[in-house]
Amino acid sequence: MTRIVLLALAVFAAAASGQEPVTLKGHTGWVAGIAFSPDGKTLATASADRSVKLWDVTSGRELAPLTGHADAVSAVAWSPDGKTLATASFDRTAKLWDAATGRVRHTLSGHTGVVMTVAVSPDGKTVATGGIDTTIRLWDAATGTPTATLSGHKSWVNAVAFMPDGKTLVSTGSDNTLRRWDVGTGGLRDTHRLKAAEVRSVAVSPDGKWVAAGTRYGVVKVLDTGKAKEVAVLQGHAGDVWAVAFSADGATLASGDGDWNRPGDVRLWNTADWSAKGALRHSGEVLALAFAPDRPRLAAGAWDKTVKLWTLPAAPPKSADR
């Protein structure tokens, strides 16, 4: 038995070292949420099977399932200290979990429809959720109590992300807009209308300089946060861009697509000039992406119920003027 386990780990390590991805199987529904723990050792995946699974990134072994939602789990996020997991669900709630025990600490109730997205602030004190009821809600992470409701979107709120300083929240919606909010006051700072289509996904670069938004018709738009204007339009996807993510060093943007009729692609972009770096093929339509915080590793969740892990070539050092 020991020899079998060691052989399996050797195969996993060999696959993880190159472009051939490691495939994690265990969910019985599509995987729409994915997040690495702050130390990069654990991967959390959220699924339509109503569960969140935790995986050991080194071995690919499933550690524990978190169960308690009454419907599909649409998104997952870690707190900065790695002690809490936040999830969003089709059951109209979000939950805060103790990552060590798998127990629910708080259930966040207030949305009147599916909760599509969840994010935790950089200081770990605030949780943001967005849903098809067109609202964004802010919650106290320690107590689970609501602190603000942000209204302004005219359709579904599909994604939210905090800026690195935690003072601004970015949201995207099916009303073709990207909005920025003051976390302290709950006020709307500005609205950027994207002409492409409904905005499916959003990601903020580690330095806060860029915001990337994936749209319904295969286009990724990149905004300069300081000037609040578009600086790049990235094309090439064949379907909706359901997920975008920046690498921990900020050198790479990943975007993932799906059109429900073919396996999805993950496209990689160089943030120095927004040129294409390459593409990775998934076996299913890509719904979620996350980069590891400690190494060039990329995870993608998909409609085919699987998660794939790629280890990418290390990026060259940044130039001094970047």
Coordinates of C-alpha atoms in Angstrom, one line a residue:
M1 CA 0.0 0.0 0.0
T2 CA 2.8 2.4 0.9
R3 CA 4.5 1.7 -2.5
I4 CA 1.2 2.6 -4.3
V5 CA 0.8 5.8 -2.4
L6 CA 4.4 6.8 -3.1
L7 CA 4.0 6.0 -6.8
A8 CA 0.8 8.1 -6.9
L9 CA 2.6 11.1 -5.3
A10 CA 5.5 10.7 -7.8
V11 CA 3.1 10.8 -10.7
F12 CA 1.4 13.9 -9.3
A13 CA 4.7 15.7 -8.8
A14 CA 5.9 14.8 -12.3
A15 CA 2.7 16.1 -13.8
A16 CA 2.8 19.3 -11.8
S17 CA 6.3 20.2 -12.9
G18 CA 5.4 20.8 -16.5
Q19 CA 2.6 22.0 -18.8
E20 CA 0.6 18.8 -18.4
P21 CA -1.9 19.7 -15.7
V22 CA -2.8 17.7 -12.6
T23 CA -6.5 17.0 -12.5
L24 CA -8.4 17.0 -9.2
K25 CA -11.6 14.9 -9.3
G26 CA -14.2 14.5 -6.5
H27 CA -17.0 17.1 -7.1
T28 CA -20.2 15.8 -8.6
G29 CA -21.3 19.2 -9.9
W30 CA -19.6 22.1 -11.8
V31 CA -16.8 24.0 -10.1
A32 CA -17.5 27.7 -10.1
G33 CA -15.3 28.9 -7.3
I34 CA -11.6 28.4 -6.5
A35 CA -9.1 29.9 -4.1
F36 CA -5.7 29.1 -2.7
S37 CA -5.0 29.6 1.0
P38 CA -2.7 32.5 1.8
D39 CA 0.3 30.1 2.4
G40 CA -0.4 28.3 -0.9
K41 CA -0.7 24.9 0.7
T42 CA -4.4 24.3 0.4
L43 CA -6.9 24.8 -2.5
A44 CA -10.6 25.4 -1.8
T45 CA -13.1 24.6 -4.5
A46 CA -16.8 25.5 -4.6
S47 CA -19.3 23.4 -6.5
A48 CA -22.9 22.9 -7.7
D49 CA -22.8 19.7 -5.6
R50 CA -23.5 22.1 -2.6
S51 CA -20.0 21.5 -1.1
V52 CA -16.6 23.2 -0.8
K53 CA -13.7 20.8 -0.9
L54 CA -10.2 21.4 0.5
W55 CA -7.2 19.9 -1.3
D56 CA -3.6 19.5 -0.3
V57 CA -1.8 21.2 -3.2
T58 CA 1.4 19.2 -3.0
S59 CA -0.2 15.8 -3.1
G60 CA -3.5 16.5 -4.7
R61 CA -5.2 14.7 -1.8
E62 CA -8.7 15.8 -0.8
L63 CA -8.5 16.9 2.8
A64 CA -12.1 17.6 3.9
P65 CA -15.5 18.7 2.5
L66 CA -17.4 21.6 3.9
T67 CA -21.1 21.0 3.8
G68 CA -24.0 23.1 4.9
H69 CA -25.3 25.1 2.0
A70 CA -28.7 24.0 0.6
D71 CA -27.9 24.7 -3.0
A72 CA -25.0 25.2 -5.4
V73 CA -21.9 27.0 -4.0
S74 CA -21.0 29.7 -6.4
A75 CA -17.8 31.3 -4.9
V76 CA -15.2 30.9 -2.2
A77 CA -12.6 33.2 -0.7
W78 CA -10.0 32.9 2.2
S79 CA -9.4 35.4 4.9
P80 CA -5.8 36.9 4.8
D81 CA -4.8 34.8 7.9
G82 CA -6.1 31.6 6.4
K83 CA -8.3 30.9 9.4
T84 CA -11.7 31.6 7.7
L85 CA -13.3 30.6 4.5
A86 CA -16.2 32.7 3.0
T87 CA -18.6 31.1 0.5
A88 CA -21.6 32.3 -1.6
S89 CA -24.5 30.1 -2.6
F90 CA -27.6 29.8 -4.8
D91 CA -29.4 29.2 -1.5
R92 CA -29.4 33.1 -1.0
T93 CA -26.9 33.0 1.8
A94 CA -23.1 33.3 2.3
K95 CA -21.3 31.5 5.1
L96 CA -18.2 32.0 7.1
W97 CA -16.4 28.8 8.0
D98 CA -13.6 27.8 10.5
A99 CA -11.0 26.5 8.0
A100 CA -9.4 24.3 10.6
T101 CA -12.6 22.5 11.9
G102 CA -14.9 22.9 8.9
R103 CA -17.6 24.3 11.1
V104 CA -19.9 27.2 10.1
R105 CA -19.1 30.3 12.2
H106 CA -21.8 32.6 10.7
T107 CA -24.5 32.4 8.0
L108 CA -25.0 35.7 6.3
S109 CA -28.7 36.2 5.3
G110 CA -30.1 39.2 3.6
H111 CA -29.9 38.7 -0.1
T112 CA -33.2 38.0 -1.8
G113 CA -31.8 35.9 -4.6
V114 CA -28.8 33.8 -5.6
V115 CA -25.5 35.1 -4.1
M116 CA -23.0 35.1 -7.0
T117 CA -19.8 36.3 -5.5
V118 CA -17.9 36.8 -2.2
A119 CA -14.6 38.6 -1.2
V120 CA -12.8 39.2 2.0
S121 CA -11.0 42.5 2.6
P122 CA -7.2 42.6 2.9
D123 CA -7.4 43.3 6.7
G124 CA -9.9 40.4 7.1
K125 CA -12.5 42.6 8.8
T126 CA -15.1 42.9 6.0
V127 CA -16.8 40.4 3.8
A128 CA -18.5 41.6 0.6
T129 CA -21.2 39.7 -1.3
G130 CA -23.1 40.4 -4.5
G131 CA -26.1 38.7 -6.0
I132 CA -28.8 38.6 -8.6
D133 CA -30.9 41.0 -6.4
T134 CA -28.6 43.7 -7.9
T135 CA -27.2 44.6 -4.4
I136 CA -23.8 44.3 -2.8
R137 CA -23.8 43.7 0.9
L138 CA -21.0 44.3 3.4
W139 CA -20.7 42.2 6.6
D140 CA -18.6 42.3 9.7
A141 CA -16.4 39.3 9.4
A142 CA -16.0 38.8 13.2
T143 CA -19.7 38.8 14.0
G144 CA -21.4 38.1 10.7
T145 CA -23.7 41.2 11.0
P146 CA -24.5 43.3 8.0
T147 CA -22.9 46.8 7.9
A148 CA -24.0 48.2 4.6
T149 CA -26.0 47.6 1.4
L150 CA -24.6 49.1 -1.8
S151 CA -27.2 49.8 -4.4
G152 CA -26.6 51.0 -8.0
H153 CA -26.3 48.1 -10.3
K154 CA -29.3 47.6 -12.6
S155 CA -28.9 43.9 -13.0
W156 CA -27.1 40.9 -11.5
V157 CA -23.9 41.6 -9.6
N158 CA -21.5 38.9 -10.9
A159 CA -18.2 39.6 -9.2
V160 CA -16.6 41.7 -6.4
A161 CA -13.0 42.4 -5.5
F162 CA -11.3 44.6 -2.9
M163 CA -8.5 46.9 -3.9
P164 CA -5.2 46.1 -2.0
D165 CA -5.7 49.0 0.4
G166 CA -9.1 47.7 1.4
K167 CA -10.7 51.1 1.0
T168 CA -12.3 50.5 -2.4
L169 CA -14.5 47.7 -3.6
V170 CA -14.8 46.9 -7.3
S171 CA -17.9 45.2 -8.7
T172 CA -19.1 44.1 -12.1
G173 CA -22.6 43.2 -13.3
S174 CA -24.9 42.1 -16.1
D175 CA -25.8 45.8 -16.6
N176 CA -22.5 46.1 -18.5
T177 CA -20.8 48.2 -15.8
L178 CA -17.8 48.1 -13.6
R179 CA -18.3 50.2 -10.4
R180 CA -16.0 51.3 -7.6
W181 CA -17.3 51.8 -4.1
D182 CA -16.0 53.5 -0.9
V183 CA -16.0 50.7 1.6
G184 CA -16.0 53.1 4.6
T185 CA -19.1 55.1 3.5
G186 CA -20.8 52.7 1.1
G187 CA -20.9 55.5 -1.5
L188 CA -20.4 54.9 -5.2
R189 CA -17.1 56.4 -6.4
D190 CA -17.5 55.9 -10.1
T191 CA -19.1 53.8 -12.8
H192 CA -17.3 52.6 -16.0
R193 CA -19.7 51.4 -18.7
L194 CA -18.2 48.6 -20.8
K195 CA -19.7 48.5 -24.3
A196 CA -18.8 44.9 -25.0
A197 CA -21.5 43.1 -23.0
E198 CA -22.4 41.8 -19.6
V199 CA -19.4 41.8 -17.3
R200 CA -18.9 38.3 -15.9
S201 CA -15.7 38.5 -13.8
V202 CA -13.2 40.9 -12.3
A203 CA -9.7 40.8 -10.8
V204 CA -7.4 43.5 -9.3
S205 CA -3.7 43.4 -9.8
P206 CA -1.6 42.9 -6.6
D207 CA -0.3 46.5 -6.8
G208 CA -3.8 47.9 -7.4
K209 CA -2.8 49.5 -10.7
W210 CA -5.0 47.4 -13.0
V211 CA -8.5 46.0 -13.0
A212 CA -9.4 43.3 -15.5
A213 CA -13.0 42.5 -16.4
G214 CA -14.1 39.5 -18.4
T215 CA -17.2 39.9 -20.5
R216 CA -20.0 37.8 -22.0
Y217 CA -18.7 37.8 -25.6
G218 CA -15.1 36.8 -25.2
V219 CA -13.4 40.1 -24.5
V220 CA -11.2 41.1 -21.5
K221 CA -11.0 44.8 -20.7
V222 CA -8.2 46.2 -18.6
L223 CA -8.6 49.5 -16.8
D224 CA -6.0 51.8 -15.2
T225 CA -7.3 52.4 -11.8
G226 CA -5.6 55.7 -11.4
K227 CA -7.0 57.2 -14.6
A228 CA -10.2 55.1 -14.6
K229 CA -9.9 54.4 -18.3
E230 CA -9.4 51.4 -20.5
V231 CA -5.8 50.6 -21.4
A232 CA -6.2 47.3 -23.1
V233 CA -8.8 45.2 -24.9
L234 CA -7.8 41.5 -25.0
Q235 CA -9.5 39.3 -27.6
G236 CA -9.3 35.7 -28.7
H237 CA -11.7 33.9 -26.4
A238 CA -14.4 31.9 -28.1
G239 CA -17.0 32.2 -25.3
D240 CA -17.9 34.1 -22.2
V241 CA -15.0 35.0 -20.0
W242 CA -16.2 33.6 -16.7
A243 CA -12.9 34.1 -14.8
V244 CA -9.9 36.4 -14.7
A245 CA -7.0 36.3 -12.2
F246 CA -3.6 38.1 -11.8
S247 CA -0.5 36.2 -10.7
A248 CA 1.0 37.0 -7.3
D249 CA 3.9 38.9 -8.9
G250 CA 1.5 40.8 -11.2
A251 CA 3.4 39.8 -14.3
T252 CA 0.6 37.6 -15.8
L253 CA -3.1 37.9 -16.3
A254 CA -5.1 34.7 -16.8
S255 CA -8.6 34.6 -18.4
G256 CA -10.8 31.6 -18.8
D257 CA -13.7 31.0 -21.2
G258 CA -16.6 28.7 -21.9
D259 CA -19.3 28.5 -24.5
W260 CA -21.0 25.3 -23.3
N261 CA -20.2 23.5 -26.5
R262 CA -16.5 22.9 -26.3
P263 CA -13.6 22.6 -23.7
G264 CA -12.6 26.0 -22.4
D265 CA -9.3 27.8 -22.9
V266 CA -7.2 29.7 -20.3
R267 CA -5.3 32.5 -22.0
L268 CA -2.2 34.1 -20.4
W269 CA -1.3 37.7 -21.0
N270 CA 1.9 39.7 -20.3
T271 CA 0.9 42.7 -18.1
A272 CA 4.0 44.6 -19.3
D273 CA 2.5 45.2 -22.7
W274 CA -0.7 43.1 -22.7
S275 CA 0.7 40.7 -25.3
A276 CA -0.4 37.1 -25.4
K277 CA 1.8 34.6 -23.6
G278 CA 0.0 31.4 -24.6
A279 CA -3.0 29.3 -23.9
L280 CA -3.9 26.3 -21.8
R281 CA -6.7 23.8 -22.7
H282 CA -9.2 22.6 -20.0
S283 CA -11.4 19.6 -20.5
G284 CA -14.5 21.6 -19.6
E285 CA -15.8 25.2 -19.8
V286 CA -13.7 27.3 -17.4
L287 CA -15.7 28.9 -14.7
A288 CA -13.0 29.8 -12.1
L289 CA -9.3 30.7 -11.9
A290 CA -6.8 31.3 -9.1
F291 CA -3.1 31.8 -9.0
A292 CA -1.1 30.4 -6.0
P293 CA 0.4 33.1 -3.8
D294 CA 3.8 31.4 -3.4
R295 CA 4.7 30.1 -6.9
P296 CA 3.7 30.2 -10.6
R297 CA 0.9 27.7 -10.2
L298 CA -2.6 28.2 -11.7
A299 CA -5.8 26.4 -10.8
A300 CA -9.0 26.3 -13.0
G301 CA -12.4 24.9 -12.1
A302 CA -14.8 23.9 -14.8
W303 CA -18.3 22.8 -15.9
D304 CA -17.0 19.2 -16.3
K305 CA -16.7 18.9 -12.4
T306 CA -12.9 18.9 -12.5
V307 CA -10.1 21.2 -11.3
K308 CA -6.8 21.4 -13.2
L309 CA -3.5 22.6 -11.8
W310 CA -0.7 23.9 -14.0
T311 CA 2.8 24.8 -12.9
L312 CA 3.9 27.6 -15.2
P313 CA 7.4 28.7 -16.2
A314 CA 8.8 31.2 -13.7
A315 CA 8.6 34.8 -14.8
P316 CA 11.8 36.8 -15.3
P317 CA 12.5 39.5 -12.7
K318 CA 10.7 42.8 -13.1
S319 CA 12.6 45.7 -14.5
A320 CA 13.3 48.5 -12.1
D321 CA 11.0 51.0 -14.0
R322 CA 8.0 48.7 -14.1

